[in-house]
Amino acid sequence: MAIATIEVDRNAILHNVNYLKQLAPSSELIAIIKANAYAHGKLGVAKLLADKVDGFGLARLSEAVEIRNANISTPLILLEGFFLHDDLNLLIDYNIQTAIHCDEQIDRLQSEAGQNLLTVWFQLDTGMHRLGFRPEEAIEKFTALANCKVVRKPINIISHFSSADDLTSSQTTKQLAQLTHFLDSIADKTLIGKCSIAATGGLLAWEQSHKNVIRPGIALYGVSPFDYPIPELKPAMTFKSELIVIRQHKAGEAVGYGQIWTSPKDTKLGVVAMGYGDGYPRNIPENTPVLINGRRVPIVGRVSMDMIVVDLGANCQDRAGDEVIFGVKDSLLKRLQNIQVLVVMNF
Ligand SMILES: *Cc1c(COP(=O)(O)O)cnc(C)c1O
């Protein structure tokens, strides 16, 4: 059995979905489950939400195929589009929708012979400057896309905010205006399908951004994208392990690689079965706490591959085998929690 484990609370995810739906009652909800559902396990989350959401957003074709192979028929959308080496027939056969953000993708679609086989999302770059067609070329590209036989009409429209988590930024309003301008410039309105720009930040903070379809990711898992918590969201993940041993430690002694921490006093150190080999970040800030028997205690010394050391204090009553929880209490830890498990997936 694994020692370092992730526990996912399904009820928390269901609670979060219901809460988010209430915020935008007239929009469809595409649940973003890319990156293995932010490390919460994409198949589990997809099964849990299959009949509760209007679609799933993913980053890679292989993820979408896995979902379909698990007999889930909910609409699936590739947020980054298909890659040029991807097999377009897979998208068609598996009924997978795709964003279209570049000329090369349109070229590829133009050479497809089939009719009305692929549902697409025209990606407009309203200011994120990562993916999408620039506003000044957007009408020309939209028309080219609409002229591809293989593309189903109407065409959905997607864009993404760069700064929706910053309530003081004027960027979100500018991006919304850019989107509106584009929609207004399309002469044939019958070509316009659904429109979506709000991920979690837009959904929670910018009501005017909800449009037809909202696309929350991180909020589903109970994490606030802002630098303040959203009390209505319930964190779904607990990342935990256990104490291997408790050791006496004397003032003036260092611990671990590089001796980066020296104890100012006599104390007891706990060695925990968790390290960067388990995905825990090696470069955490000094004094990052963990939770043991209801107390926050600091990590001391360098994170090793399979172990970390915590300062339990001279009078601690903790014992080997006690549970150690990483990151459930504050937003910094929640963020670390998500980073570390994303790393795990790359092994
Ligand atoms: C990741 C992503 C989302 C979800 O973002 P959150 O901030 O996690 O809600 C939505 N749309 C696109 C295009 C994305 O890449």
CSV table of N, CA and C and ligand atoms in Angstrom, one decimal, residues 32 34 38 79 130 160 199-200 215-218, ligand 1:
chain,number,residue,atom,x,y,z
A,32,ILE,N,-13.4,21.4,-16.2
A,32,ILE,CA,-12.0,21.1,-16.8
A,32,ILE,C,-11.4,20.0,-16.0
A,34,LYS,N,-8.4,18.5,-17.3
A,34,LYS,CA,-7.1,18.3,-17.8
A,34,LYS,C,-6.1,18.0,-16.7
A,38,TYR,N,-6.6,17.9,-12.4
A,38,TYR,CA,-5.7,18.7,-11.5
A,38,TYR,C,-5.2,17.7,-10.4
A,79,LEU,N,-8.9,21.8,-25.3
A,79,LEU,CA,-8.8,23.2,-25.1
A,79,LEU,C,-7.6,23.8,-25.9
A,130,ARG,N,-1.5,33.7,-25.8
A,130,ARG,CA,-0.9,32.3,-25.7
A,130,ARG,C,-1.4,31.5,-26.9
A,160,HIS,N,-9.8,33.2,-23.6
A,160,HIS,CA,-9.3,32.9,-22.2
A,160,HIS,C,-8.8,34.2,-21.6
A,199,ALA,N,-13.2,31.1,-17.2
A,199,ALA,CA,-12.7,29.9,-16.4
A,199,ALA,C,-13.1,30.3,-14.9
A,200,THR,N,-12.4,29.7,-13.9
A,200,THR,CA,-12.8,30.0,-12.5
A,200,THR,C,-12.8,31.5,-12.2
A,215,ARG,N,-16.2,27.6,-17.8
A,215,ARG,CA,-15.3,26.5,-17.9
A,215,ARG,C,-14.4,26.5,-16.6
A,216,PRO,N,-15.0,26.2,-15.5
A,216,PRO,CA,-14.2,26.2,-14.2
A,216,PRO,C,-13.3,24.9,-14.2
A,217,GLY,N,-12.1,25.1,-13.7
A,217,GLY,CA,-11.2,24.0,-13.4
A,217,GLY,C,-10.9,24.0,-11.9
A,218,ILE,N,-10.0,24.9,-11.5
A,218,ILE,CA,-9.5,24.8,-10.1
A,218,ILE,C,-10.6,24.9,-9.0
B,1,LIG,C1,-7.1,25.4,-17.6
B,1,LIG,C2,-8.2,26.1,-18.4
B,1,LIG,C3,-9.4,26.4,-17.8
B,1,LIG,C4,-9.7,26.2,-16.3
B,1,LIG,O1,-9.0,27.2,-15.6
B,1,LIG,P1,-9.2,27.4,-14.1
B,1,LIG,O2,-8.5,28.7,-13.8
B,1,LIG,O3,-8.5,26.2,-13.4
B,1,LIG,O4,-10.6,27.4,-13.8
B,1,LIG,C5,-10.4,26.9,-18.6
B,1,LIG,N1,-10.2,27.1,-20.0
B,1,LIG,C6,-9.0,26.9,-20.5
B,1,LIG,C7,-8.8,27.2,-22.0
B,1,LIG,C8,-7.9,26.4,-19.8
B,1,LIG,O5,-6.7,26.2,-20.4
